[in-house]
PDB file of C-alpha atoms and ligand atoms in Angstrom:
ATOM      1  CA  UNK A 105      32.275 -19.963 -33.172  1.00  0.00           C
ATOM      2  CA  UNK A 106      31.725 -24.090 -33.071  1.00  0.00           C
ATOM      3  CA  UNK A 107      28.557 -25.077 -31.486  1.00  0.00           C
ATOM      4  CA  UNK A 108      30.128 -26.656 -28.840  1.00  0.00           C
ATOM      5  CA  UNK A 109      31.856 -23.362 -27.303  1.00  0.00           C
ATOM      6  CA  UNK A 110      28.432 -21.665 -27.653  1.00  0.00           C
ATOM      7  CA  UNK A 111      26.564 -24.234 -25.943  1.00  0.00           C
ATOM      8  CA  UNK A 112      29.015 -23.945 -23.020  1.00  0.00           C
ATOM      9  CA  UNK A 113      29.463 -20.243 -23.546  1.00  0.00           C
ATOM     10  CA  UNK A 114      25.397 -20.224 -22.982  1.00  0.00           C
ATOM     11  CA  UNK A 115      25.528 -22.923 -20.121  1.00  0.00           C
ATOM     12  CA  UNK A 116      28.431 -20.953 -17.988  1.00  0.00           C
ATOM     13  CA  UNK A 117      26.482 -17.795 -18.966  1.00  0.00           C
ATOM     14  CA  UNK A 118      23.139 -19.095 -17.068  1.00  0.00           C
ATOM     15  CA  UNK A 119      25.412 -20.506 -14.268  1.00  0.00           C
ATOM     16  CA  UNK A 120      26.719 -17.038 -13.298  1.00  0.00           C
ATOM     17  CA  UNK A 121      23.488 -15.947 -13.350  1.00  0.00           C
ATOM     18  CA  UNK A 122      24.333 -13.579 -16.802  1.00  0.00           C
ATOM     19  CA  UNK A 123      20.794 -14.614 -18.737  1.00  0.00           C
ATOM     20  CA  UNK A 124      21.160 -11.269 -21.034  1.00  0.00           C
ATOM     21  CA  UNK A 125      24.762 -12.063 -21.699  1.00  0.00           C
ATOM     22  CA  UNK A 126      23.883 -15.674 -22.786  1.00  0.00           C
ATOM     23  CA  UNK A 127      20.842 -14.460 -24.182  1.00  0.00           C
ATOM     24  CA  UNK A 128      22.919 -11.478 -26.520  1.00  0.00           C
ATOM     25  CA  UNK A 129      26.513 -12.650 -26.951  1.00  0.00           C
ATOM     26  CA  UNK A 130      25.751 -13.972 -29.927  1.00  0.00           C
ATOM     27  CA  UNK A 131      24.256 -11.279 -31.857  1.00  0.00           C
ATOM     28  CA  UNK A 132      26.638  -8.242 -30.235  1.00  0.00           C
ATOM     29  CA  UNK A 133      29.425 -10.743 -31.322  1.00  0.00           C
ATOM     30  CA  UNK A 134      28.181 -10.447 -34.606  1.00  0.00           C
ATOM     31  CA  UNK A 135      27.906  -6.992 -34.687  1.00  0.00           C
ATOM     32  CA  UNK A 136      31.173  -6.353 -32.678  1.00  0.00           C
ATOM     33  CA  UNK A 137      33.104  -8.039 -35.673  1.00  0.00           C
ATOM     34  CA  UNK A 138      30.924  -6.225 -38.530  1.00  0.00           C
ATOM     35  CA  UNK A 139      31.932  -3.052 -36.784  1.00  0.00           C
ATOM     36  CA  UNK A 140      35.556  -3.745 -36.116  1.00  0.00           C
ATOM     37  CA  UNK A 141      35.129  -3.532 -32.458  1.00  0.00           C
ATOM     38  CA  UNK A 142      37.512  -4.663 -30.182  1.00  0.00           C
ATOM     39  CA  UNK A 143      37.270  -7.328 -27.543  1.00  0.00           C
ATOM     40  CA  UNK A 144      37.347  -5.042 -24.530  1.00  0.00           C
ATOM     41  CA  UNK A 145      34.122  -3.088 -26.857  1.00  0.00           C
ATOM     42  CA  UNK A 146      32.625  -6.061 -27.008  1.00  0.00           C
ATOM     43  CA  UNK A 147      32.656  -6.735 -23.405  1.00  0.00           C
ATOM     44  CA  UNK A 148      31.522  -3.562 -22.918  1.00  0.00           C
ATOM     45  CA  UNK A 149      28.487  -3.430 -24.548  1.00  0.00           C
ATOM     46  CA  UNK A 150      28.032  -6.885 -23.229  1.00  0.00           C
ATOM     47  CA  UNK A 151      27.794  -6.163 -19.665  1.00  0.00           C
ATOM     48  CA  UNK A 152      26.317  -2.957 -20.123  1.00  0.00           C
ATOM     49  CA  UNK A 153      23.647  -4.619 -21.114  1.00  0.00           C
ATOM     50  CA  UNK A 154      23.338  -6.984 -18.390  1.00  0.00           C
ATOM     51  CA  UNK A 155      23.424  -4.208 -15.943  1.00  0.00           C
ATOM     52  CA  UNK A 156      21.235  -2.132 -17.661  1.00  0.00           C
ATOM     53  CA  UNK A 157      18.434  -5.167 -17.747  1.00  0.00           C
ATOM     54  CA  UNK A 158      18.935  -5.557 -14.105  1.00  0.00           C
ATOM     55  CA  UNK A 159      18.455  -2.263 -13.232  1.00  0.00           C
ATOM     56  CA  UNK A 160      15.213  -2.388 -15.026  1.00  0.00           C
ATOM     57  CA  UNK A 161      14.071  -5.620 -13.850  1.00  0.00           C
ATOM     58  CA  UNK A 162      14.771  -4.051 -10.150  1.00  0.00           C
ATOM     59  CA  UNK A 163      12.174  -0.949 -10.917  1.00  0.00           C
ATOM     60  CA  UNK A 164       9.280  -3.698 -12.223  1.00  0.00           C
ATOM     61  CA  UNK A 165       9.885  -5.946  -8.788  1.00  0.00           C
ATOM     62  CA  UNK A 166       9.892  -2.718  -6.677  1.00  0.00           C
ATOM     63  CA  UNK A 167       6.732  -1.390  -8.586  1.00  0.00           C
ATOM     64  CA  UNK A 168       5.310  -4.520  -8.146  1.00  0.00           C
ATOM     65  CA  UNK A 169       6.057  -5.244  -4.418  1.00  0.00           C
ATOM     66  CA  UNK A 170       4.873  -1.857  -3.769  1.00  0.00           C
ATOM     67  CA  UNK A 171       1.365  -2.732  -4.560  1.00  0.00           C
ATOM     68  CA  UNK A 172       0.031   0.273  -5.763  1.00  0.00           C
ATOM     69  CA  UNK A 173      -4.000  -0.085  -6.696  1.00  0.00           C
ATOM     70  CA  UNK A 174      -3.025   1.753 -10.186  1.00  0.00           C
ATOM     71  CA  UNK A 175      -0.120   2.646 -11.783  1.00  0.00           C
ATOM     72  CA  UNK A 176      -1.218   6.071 -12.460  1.00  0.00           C
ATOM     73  CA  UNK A 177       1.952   8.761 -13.317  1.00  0.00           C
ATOM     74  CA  UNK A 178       2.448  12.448 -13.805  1.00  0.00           C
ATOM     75  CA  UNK A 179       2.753  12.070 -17.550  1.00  0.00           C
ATOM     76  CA  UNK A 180      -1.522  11.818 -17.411  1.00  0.00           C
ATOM     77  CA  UNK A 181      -1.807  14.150 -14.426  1.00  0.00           C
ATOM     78  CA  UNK A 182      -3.335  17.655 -15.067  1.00  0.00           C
ATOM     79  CA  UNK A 183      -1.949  20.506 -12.974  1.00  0.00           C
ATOM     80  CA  UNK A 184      -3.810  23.470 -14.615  1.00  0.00           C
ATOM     81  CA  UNK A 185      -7.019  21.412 -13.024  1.00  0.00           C
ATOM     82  CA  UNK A 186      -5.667  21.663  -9.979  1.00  0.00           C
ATOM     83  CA  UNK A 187      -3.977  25.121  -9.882  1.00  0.00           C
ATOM     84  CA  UNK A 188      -3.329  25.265  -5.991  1.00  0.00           C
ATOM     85  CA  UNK A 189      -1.227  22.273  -5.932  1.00  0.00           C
ATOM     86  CA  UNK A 190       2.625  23.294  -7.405  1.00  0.00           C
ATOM     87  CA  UNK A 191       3.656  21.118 -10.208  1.00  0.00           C
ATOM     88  CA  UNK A 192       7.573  22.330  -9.837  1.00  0.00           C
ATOM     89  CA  UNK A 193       7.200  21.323  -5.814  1.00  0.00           C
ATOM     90  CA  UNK A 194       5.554  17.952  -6.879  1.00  0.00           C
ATOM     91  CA  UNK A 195       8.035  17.251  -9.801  1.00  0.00           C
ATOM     92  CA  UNK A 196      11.043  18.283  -7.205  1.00  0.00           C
ATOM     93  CA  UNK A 197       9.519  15.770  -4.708  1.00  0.00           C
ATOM     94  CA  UNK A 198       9.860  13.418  -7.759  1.00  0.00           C
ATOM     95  CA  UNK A 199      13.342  13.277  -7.107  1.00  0.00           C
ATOM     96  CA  UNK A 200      13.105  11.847  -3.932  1.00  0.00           C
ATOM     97  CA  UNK A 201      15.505  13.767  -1.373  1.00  0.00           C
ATOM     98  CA  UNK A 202      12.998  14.302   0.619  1.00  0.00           C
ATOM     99  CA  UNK A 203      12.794   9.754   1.366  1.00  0.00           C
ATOM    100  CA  UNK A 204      16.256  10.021   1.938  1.00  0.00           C
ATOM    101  CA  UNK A 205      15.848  12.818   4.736  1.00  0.00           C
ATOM    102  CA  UNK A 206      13.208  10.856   6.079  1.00  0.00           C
ATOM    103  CA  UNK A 207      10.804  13.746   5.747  1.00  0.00           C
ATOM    104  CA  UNK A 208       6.802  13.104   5.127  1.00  0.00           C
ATOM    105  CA  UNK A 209       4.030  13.832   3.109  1.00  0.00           C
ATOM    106  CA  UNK A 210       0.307  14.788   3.200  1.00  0.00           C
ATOM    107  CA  UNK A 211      -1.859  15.522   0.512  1.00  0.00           C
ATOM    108  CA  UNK A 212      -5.084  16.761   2.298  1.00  0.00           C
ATOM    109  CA  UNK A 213      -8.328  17.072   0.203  1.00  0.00           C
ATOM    110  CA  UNK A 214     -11.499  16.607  -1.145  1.00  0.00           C
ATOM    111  CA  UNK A 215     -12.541  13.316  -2.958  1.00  0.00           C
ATOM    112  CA  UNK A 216     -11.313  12.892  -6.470  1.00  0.00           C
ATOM    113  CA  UNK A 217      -9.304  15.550  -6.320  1.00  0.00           C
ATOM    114  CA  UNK A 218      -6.350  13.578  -7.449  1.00  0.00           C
ATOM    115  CA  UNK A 219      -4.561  12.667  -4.046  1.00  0.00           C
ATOM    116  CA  UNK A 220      -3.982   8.626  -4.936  1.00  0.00           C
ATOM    117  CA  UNK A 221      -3.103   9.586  -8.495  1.00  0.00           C
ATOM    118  CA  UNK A 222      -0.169  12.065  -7.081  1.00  0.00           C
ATOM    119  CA  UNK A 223       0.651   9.612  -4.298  1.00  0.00           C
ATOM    120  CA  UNK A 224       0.832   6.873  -6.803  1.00  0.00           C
ATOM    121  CA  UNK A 225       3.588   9.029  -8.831  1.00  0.00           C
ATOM    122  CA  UNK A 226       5.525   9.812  -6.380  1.00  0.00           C
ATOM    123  CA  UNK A 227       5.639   6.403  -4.996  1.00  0.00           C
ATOM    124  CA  UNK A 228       7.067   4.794  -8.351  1.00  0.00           C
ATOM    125  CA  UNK A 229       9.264   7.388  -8.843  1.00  0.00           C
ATOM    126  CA  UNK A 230      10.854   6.426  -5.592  1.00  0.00           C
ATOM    127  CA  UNK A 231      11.019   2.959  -6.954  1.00  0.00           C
ATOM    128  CA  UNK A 232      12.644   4.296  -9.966  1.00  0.00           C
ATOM    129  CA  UNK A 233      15.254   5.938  -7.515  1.00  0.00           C
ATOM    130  CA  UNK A 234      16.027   2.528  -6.247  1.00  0.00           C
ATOM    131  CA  UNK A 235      13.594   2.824  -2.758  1.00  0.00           C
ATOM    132  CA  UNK A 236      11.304   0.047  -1.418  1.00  0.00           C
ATOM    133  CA  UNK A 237       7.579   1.261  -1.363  1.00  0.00           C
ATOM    134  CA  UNK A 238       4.622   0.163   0.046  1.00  0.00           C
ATOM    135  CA  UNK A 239       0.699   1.165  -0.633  1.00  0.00           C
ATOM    136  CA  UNK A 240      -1.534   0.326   1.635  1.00  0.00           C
ATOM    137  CA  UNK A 241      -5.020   1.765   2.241  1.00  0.00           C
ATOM    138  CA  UNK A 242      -5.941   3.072   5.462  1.00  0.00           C
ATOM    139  CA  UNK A 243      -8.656   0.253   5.612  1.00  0.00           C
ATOM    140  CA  UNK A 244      -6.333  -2.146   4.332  1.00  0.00           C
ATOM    141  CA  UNK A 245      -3.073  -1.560   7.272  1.00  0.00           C
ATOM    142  CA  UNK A 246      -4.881  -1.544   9.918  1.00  0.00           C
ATOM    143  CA  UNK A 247      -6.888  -5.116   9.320  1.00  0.00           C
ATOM    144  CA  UNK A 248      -3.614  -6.490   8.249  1.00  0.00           C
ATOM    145  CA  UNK A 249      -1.900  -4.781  11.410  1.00  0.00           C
ATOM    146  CA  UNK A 250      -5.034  -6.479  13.339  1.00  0.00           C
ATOM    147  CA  UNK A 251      -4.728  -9.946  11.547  1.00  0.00           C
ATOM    148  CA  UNK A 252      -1.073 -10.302  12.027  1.00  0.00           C
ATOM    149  CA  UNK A 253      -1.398  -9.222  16.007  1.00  0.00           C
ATOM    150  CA  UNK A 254      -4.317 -12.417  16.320  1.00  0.00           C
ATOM    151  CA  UNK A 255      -1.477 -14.891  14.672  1.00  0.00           C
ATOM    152  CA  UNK A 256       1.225 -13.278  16.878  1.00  0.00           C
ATOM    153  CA  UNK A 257       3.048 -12.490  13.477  1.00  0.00           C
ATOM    154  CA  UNK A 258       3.192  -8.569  14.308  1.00  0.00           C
ATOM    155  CA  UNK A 259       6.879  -8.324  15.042  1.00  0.00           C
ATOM    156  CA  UNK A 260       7.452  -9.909  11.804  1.00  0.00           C
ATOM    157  CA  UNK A 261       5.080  -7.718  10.066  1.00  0.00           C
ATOM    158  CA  UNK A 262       6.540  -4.358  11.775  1.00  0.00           C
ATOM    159  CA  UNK A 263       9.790  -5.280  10.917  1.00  0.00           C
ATOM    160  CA  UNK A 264       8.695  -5.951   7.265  1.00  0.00           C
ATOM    161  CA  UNK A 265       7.431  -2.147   7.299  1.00  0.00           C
ATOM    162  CA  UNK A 266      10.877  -1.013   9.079  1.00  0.00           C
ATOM    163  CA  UNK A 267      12.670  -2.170   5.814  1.00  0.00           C
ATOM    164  CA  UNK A 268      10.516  -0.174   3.555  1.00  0.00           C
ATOM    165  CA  UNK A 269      11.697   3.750   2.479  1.00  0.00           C
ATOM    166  CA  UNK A 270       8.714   4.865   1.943  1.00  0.00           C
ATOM    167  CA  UNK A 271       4.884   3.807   3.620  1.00  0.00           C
ATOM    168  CA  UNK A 272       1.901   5.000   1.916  1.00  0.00           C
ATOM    169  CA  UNK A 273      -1.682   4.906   3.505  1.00  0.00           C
ATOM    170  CA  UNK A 274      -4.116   6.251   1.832  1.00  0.00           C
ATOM    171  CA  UNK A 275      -7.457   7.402   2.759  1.00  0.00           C
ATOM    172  CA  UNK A 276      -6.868   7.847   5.704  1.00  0.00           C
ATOM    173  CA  UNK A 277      -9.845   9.099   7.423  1.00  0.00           C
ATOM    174  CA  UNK A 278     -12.754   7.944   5.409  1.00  0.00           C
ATOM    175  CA  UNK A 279     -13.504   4.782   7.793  1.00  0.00           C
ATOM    176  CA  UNK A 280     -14.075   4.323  11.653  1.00  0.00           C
ATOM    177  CA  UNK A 281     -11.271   2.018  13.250  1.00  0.00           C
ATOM    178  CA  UNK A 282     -11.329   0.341  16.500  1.00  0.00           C
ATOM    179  CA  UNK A 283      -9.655   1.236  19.625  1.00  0.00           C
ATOM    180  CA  UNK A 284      -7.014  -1.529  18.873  1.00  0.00           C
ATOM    181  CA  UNK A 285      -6.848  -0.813  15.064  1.00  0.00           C
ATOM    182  CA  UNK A 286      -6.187   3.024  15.789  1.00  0.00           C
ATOM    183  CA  UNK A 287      -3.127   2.153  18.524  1.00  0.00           C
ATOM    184  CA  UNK A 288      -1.723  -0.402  16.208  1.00  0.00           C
ATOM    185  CA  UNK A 289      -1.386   2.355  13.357  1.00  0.00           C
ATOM    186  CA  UNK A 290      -0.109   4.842  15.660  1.00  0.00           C
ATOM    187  CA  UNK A 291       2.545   2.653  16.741  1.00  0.00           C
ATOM    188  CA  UNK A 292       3.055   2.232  13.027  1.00  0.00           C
ATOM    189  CA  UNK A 293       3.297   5.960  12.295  1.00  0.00           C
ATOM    190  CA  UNK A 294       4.973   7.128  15.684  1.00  0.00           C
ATOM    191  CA  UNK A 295       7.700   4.150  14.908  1.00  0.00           C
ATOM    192  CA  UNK A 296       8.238   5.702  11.651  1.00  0.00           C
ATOM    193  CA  UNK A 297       9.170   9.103  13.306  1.00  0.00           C
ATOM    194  CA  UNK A 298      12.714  10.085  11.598  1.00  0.00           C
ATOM    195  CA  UNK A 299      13.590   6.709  10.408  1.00  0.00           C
ATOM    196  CA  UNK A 300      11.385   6.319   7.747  1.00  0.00           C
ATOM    197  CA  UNK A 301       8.862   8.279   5.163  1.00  0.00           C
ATOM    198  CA  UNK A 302       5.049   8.322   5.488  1.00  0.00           C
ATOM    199  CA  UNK A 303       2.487   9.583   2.781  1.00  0.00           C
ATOM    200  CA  UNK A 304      -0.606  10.262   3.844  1.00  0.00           C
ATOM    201  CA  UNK A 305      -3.742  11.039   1.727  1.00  0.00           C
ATOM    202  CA  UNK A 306      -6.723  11.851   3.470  1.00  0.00           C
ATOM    203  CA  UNK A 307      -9.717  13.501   3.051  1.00  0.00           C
ATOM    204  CA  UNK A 308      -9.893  15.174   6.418  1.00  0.00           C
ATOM    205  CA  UNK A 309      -8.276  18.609   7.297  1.00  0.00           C
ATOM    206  CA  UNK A 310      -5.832  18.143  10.234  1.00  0.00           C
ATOM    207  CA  UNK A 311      -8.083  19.970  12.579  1.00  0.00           C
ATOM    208  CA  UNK A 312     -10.553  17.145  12.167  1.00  0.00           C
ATOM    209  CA  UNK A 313      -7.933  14.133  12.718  1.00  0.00           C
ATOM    210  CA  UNK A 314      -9.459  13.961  16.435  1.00  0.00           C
ATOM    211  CA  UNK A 315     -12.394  12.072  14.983  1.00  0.00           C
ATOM    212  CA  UNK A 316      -9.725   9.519  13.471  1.00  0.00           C
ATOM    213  CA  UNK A 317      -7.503   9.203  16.559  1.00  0.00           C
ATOM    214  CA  UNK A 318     -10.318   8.871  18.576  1.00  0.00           C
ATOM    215  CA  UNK A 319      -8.873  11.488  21.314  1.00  0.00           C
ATOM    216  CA  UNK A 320      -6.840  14.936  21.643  1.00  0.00           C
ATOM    217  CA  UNK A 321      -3.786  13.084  23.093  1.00  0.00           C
ATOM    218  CA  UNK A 322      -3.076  10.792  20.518  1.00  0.00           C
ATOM    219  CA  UNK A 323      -3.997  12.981  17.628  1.00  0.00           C
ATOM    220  CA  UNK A 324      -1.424  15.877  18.945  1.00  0.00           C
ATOM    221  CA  UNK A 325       0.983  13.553  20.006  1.00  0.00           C
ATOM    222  CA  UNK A 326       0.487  12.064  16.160  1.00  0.00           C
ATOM    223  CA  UNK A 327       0.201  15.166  14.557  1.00  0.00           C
ATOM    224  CA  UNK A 328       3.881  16.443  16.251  1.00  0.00           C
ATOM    225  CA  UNK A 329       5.497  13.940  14.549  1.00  0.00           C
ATOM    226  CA  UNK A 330       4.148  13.278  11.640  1.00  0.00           C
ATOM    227  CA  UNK A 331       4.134  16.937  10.682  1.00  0.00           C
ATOM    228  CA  UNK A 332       7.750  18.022  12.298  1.00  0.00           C
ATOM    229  CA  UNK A 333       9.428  17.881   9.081  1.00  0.00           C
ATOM    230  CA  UNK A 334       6.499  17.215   6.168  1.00  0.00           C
ATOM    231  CA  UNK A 335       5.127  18.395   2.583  1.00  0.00           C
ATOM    232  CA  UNK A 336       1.483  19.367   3.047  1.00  0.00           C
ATOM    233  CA  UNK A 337      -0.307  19.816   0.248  1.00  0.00           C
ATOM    234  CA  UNK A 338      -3.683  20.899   0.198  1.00  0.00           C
ATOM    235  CA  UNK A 339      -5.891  19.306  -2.750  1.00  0.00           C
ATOM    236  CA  UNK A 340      -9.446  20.974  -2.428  1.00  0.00           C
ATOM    237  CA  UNK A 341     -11.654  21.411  -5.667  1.00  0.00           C
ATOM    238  CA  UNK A 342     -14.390  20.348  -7.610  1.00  0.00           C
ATOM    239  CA  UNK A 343     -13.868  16.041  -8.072  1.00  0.00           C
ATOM    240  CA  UNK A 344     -12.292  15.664 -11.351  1.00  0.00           C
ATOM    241  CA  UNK A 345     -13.925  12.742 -11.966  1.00  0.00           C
ATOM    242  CA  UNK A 346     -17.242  15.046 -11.516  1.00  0.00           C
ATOM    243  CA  UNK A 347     -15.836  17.305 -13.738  1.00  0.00           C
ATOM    244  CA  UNK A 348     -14.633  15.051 -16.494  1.00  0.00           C
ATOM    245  CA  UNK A 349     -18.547  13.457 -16.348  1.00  0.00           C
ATOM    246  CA  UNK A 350     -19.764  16.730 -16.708  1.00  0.00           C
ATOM    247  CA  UNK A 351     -17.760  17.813 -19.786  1.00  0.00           C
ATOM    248  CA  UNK A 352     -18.576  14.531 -21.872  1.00  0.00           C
ATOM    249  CA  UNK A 353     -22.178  14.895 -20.727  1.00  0.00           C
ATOM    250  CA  UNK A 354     -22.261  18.810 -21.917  1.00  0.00           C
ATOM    251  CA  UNK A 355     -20.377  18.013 -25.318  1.00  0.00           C
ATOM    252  CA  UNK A 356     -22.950  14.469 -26.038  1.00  0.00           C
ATOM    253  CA  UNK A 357     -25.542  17.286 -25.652  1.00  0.00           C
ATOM    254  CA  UNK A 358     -23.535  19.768 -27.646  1.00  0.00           C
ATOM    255  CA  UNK A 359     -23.622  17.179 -31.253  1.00  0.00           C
TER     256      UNK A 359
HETATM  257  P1  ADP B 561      -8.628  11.168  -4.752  1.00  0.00           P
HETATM  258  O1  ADP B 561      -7.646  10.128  -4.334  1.00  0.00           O
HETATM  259  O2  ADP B 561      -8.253  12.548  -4.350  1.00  0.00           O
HETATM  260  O3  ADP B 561     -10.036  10.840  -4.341  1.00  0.00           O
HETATM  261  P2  ADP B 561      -7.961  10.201  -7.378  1.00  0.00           P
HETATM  262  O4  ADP B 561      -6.496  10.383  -7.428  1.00  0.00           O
HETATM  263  O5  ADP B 561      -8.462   8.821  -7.179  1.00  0.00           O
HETATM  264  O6  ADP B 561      -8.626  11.199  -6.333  1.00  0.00           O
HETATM  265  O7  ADP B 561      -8.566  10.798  -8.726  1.00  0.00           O
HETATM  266  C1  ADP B 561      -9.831  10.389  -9.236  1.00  0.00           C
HETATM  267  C2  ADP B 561      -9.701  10.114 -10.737  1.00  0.00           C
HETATM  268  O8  ADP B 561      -9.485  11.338 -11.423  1.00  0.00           O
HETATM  269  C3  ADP B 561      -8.508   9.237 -11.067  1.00  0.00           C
HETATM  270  O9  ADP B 561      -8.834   8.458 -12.193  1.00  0.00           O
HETATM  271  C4  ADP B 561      -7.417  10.229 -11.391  1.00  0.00           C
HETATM  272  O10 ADP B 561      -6.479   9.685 -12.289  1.00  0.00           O
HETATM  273  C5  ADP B 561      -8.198  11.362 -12.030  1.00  0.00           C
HETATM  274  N1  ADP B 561      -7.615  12.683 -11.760  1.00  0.00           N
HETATM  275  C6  ADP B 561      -7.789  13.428 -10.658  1.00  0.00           C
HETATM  276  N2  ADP B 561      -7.161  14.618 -10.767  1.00  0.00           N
HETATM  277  C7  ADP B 561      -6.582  14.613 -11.983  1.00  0.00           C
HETATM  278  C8  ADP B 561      -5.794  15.562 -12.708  1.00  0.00           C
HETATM  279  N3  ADP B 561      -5.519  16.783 -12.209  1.00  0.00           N
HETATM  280  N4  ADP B 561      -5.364  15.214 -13.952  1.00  0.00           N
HETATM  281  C9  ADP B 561      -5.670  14.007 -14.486  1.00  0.00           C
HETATM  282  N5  ADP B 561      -6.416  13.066 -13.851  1.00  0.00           N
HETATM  283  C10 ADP B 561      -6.878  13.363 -12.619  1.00  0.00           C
HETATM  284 MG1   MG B 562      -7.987   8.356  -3.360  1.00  0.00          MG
END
């Protein structure tokens, strides 16, 4: 092809908005005519790949605006360490129906038991399946809930968390909130109620969510919701962090 038809070629390519076309037209041109393709083959393979880019560019922007603090996966996650917790009910969760129903999650459990690691799979598979996600921290929601209701951005902010499939807030339990902080995430969870997902890791058994609500009312009235139609998973154990330490220190001792 003359340079001139590629330059434009590439120039009405990047106006459309087709950068891997532009980018690859070239080179599957090429290989379209060393093959014997036909044009419609070419075209094919063409905006296959366009498509295909954009679908994974999608997954890395989700990932990312999903801010999860590590972008731990199943792939390094151990389930004979933690034999209570069902990898086939985990790796079924994977697929995500249970976002689409609206349906929640808690992993309840003792620390380092694994509880962000799952709750960080699960959240980027549902950004593989094309949901919105966002991590938060318990800690971390309610001073941003608290900071956006001083700059009388909270409507904004709610609304943000309306758009988003899935909310995870994790750790729930291991800090003391203020009156205000605990009725701003309540409003947060009860607004959720059938309309949108909620994982919740915490290291506090149900019965002892009183101490986090700060009352019986609000805790049952929290409690009836958030567990009407929700995977509980209970992750007790040994910390494997604790464990893992323990190993490497009994094999150094070993040599
Ligand atoms: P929790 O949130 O329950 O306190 P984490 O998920 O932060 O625990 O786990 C603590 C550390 O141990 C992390 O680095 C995590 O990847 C790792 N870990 C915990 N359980 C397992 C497991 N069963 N297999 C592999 N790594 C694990
Ligand atoms: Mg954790």
């Amino acid at each position: 092809m003359a340079d001139a038809t590629i330059d434009l070629l590439k120039a009405h390519f990047r106006q459309l908005r087709l950068p891997t076309m532009g980018k690859e037209f070239e080179k599957l041109a090429r290989d379209a005519a060393a093959a014997n393709q036909t044009f419609a083959q070419f075209l094919l393979r063409l905006t296959e790949l366009e498509l295909a880019t954009r679908a994974s560019n999608a997954v890395t922007m989700r990932i990312k605006n999903a801010a999860f603090p590590v972008l731990k996966d199943f792939d390094t996650f151990d389930f004979s360490a933690m034999p209570q917790l069902s990898k086939p009910k985990i790796l079924e969760l994977a697929r995500c129906e249970w976002i689409e129903q609206k349906y929640n999650c808690c992993l309840v459990g003792s620390s380092g038991t694994g509880k962000t690691h799952i709750a960080s799979g699960l959240g980027q598979a549902a950004c593989r399946a094309g949901l919105r996600v966002r991590f938060f921290t318990a800690a971390e929601l309610v001073s941003r809930l608290e900071k956006e209701q001083k700059q009388y951005t909270l409507d904004r902010f709610l609304s943000q968390l309306d758009r988003v499939h899935l909310l995870i807030c994790d750790e729930l339990g291991y800090m003391t909130m203020s009156r205000g902080g605990v009725e701003l995430l309540f409003r947060v969870f009860a607004d959720r109620y059938e309309r949108g997902s909620i994982l919740i890791t915490s290291n506090l058994p149900f019965s002892d969510w009183v101490q986090i609500f700060q009352g019986e009312r609000m805790t049952a009235a929290l409690l009836d919701r958030l567990c009407h139609r929700c995977h509980i998973f209970e992750m007790n154990g040994e910390s494997y962090r604790f464990r893992e330490s323990m190993k490497a220190k009994k094999s150094r001792k070993a040599e």
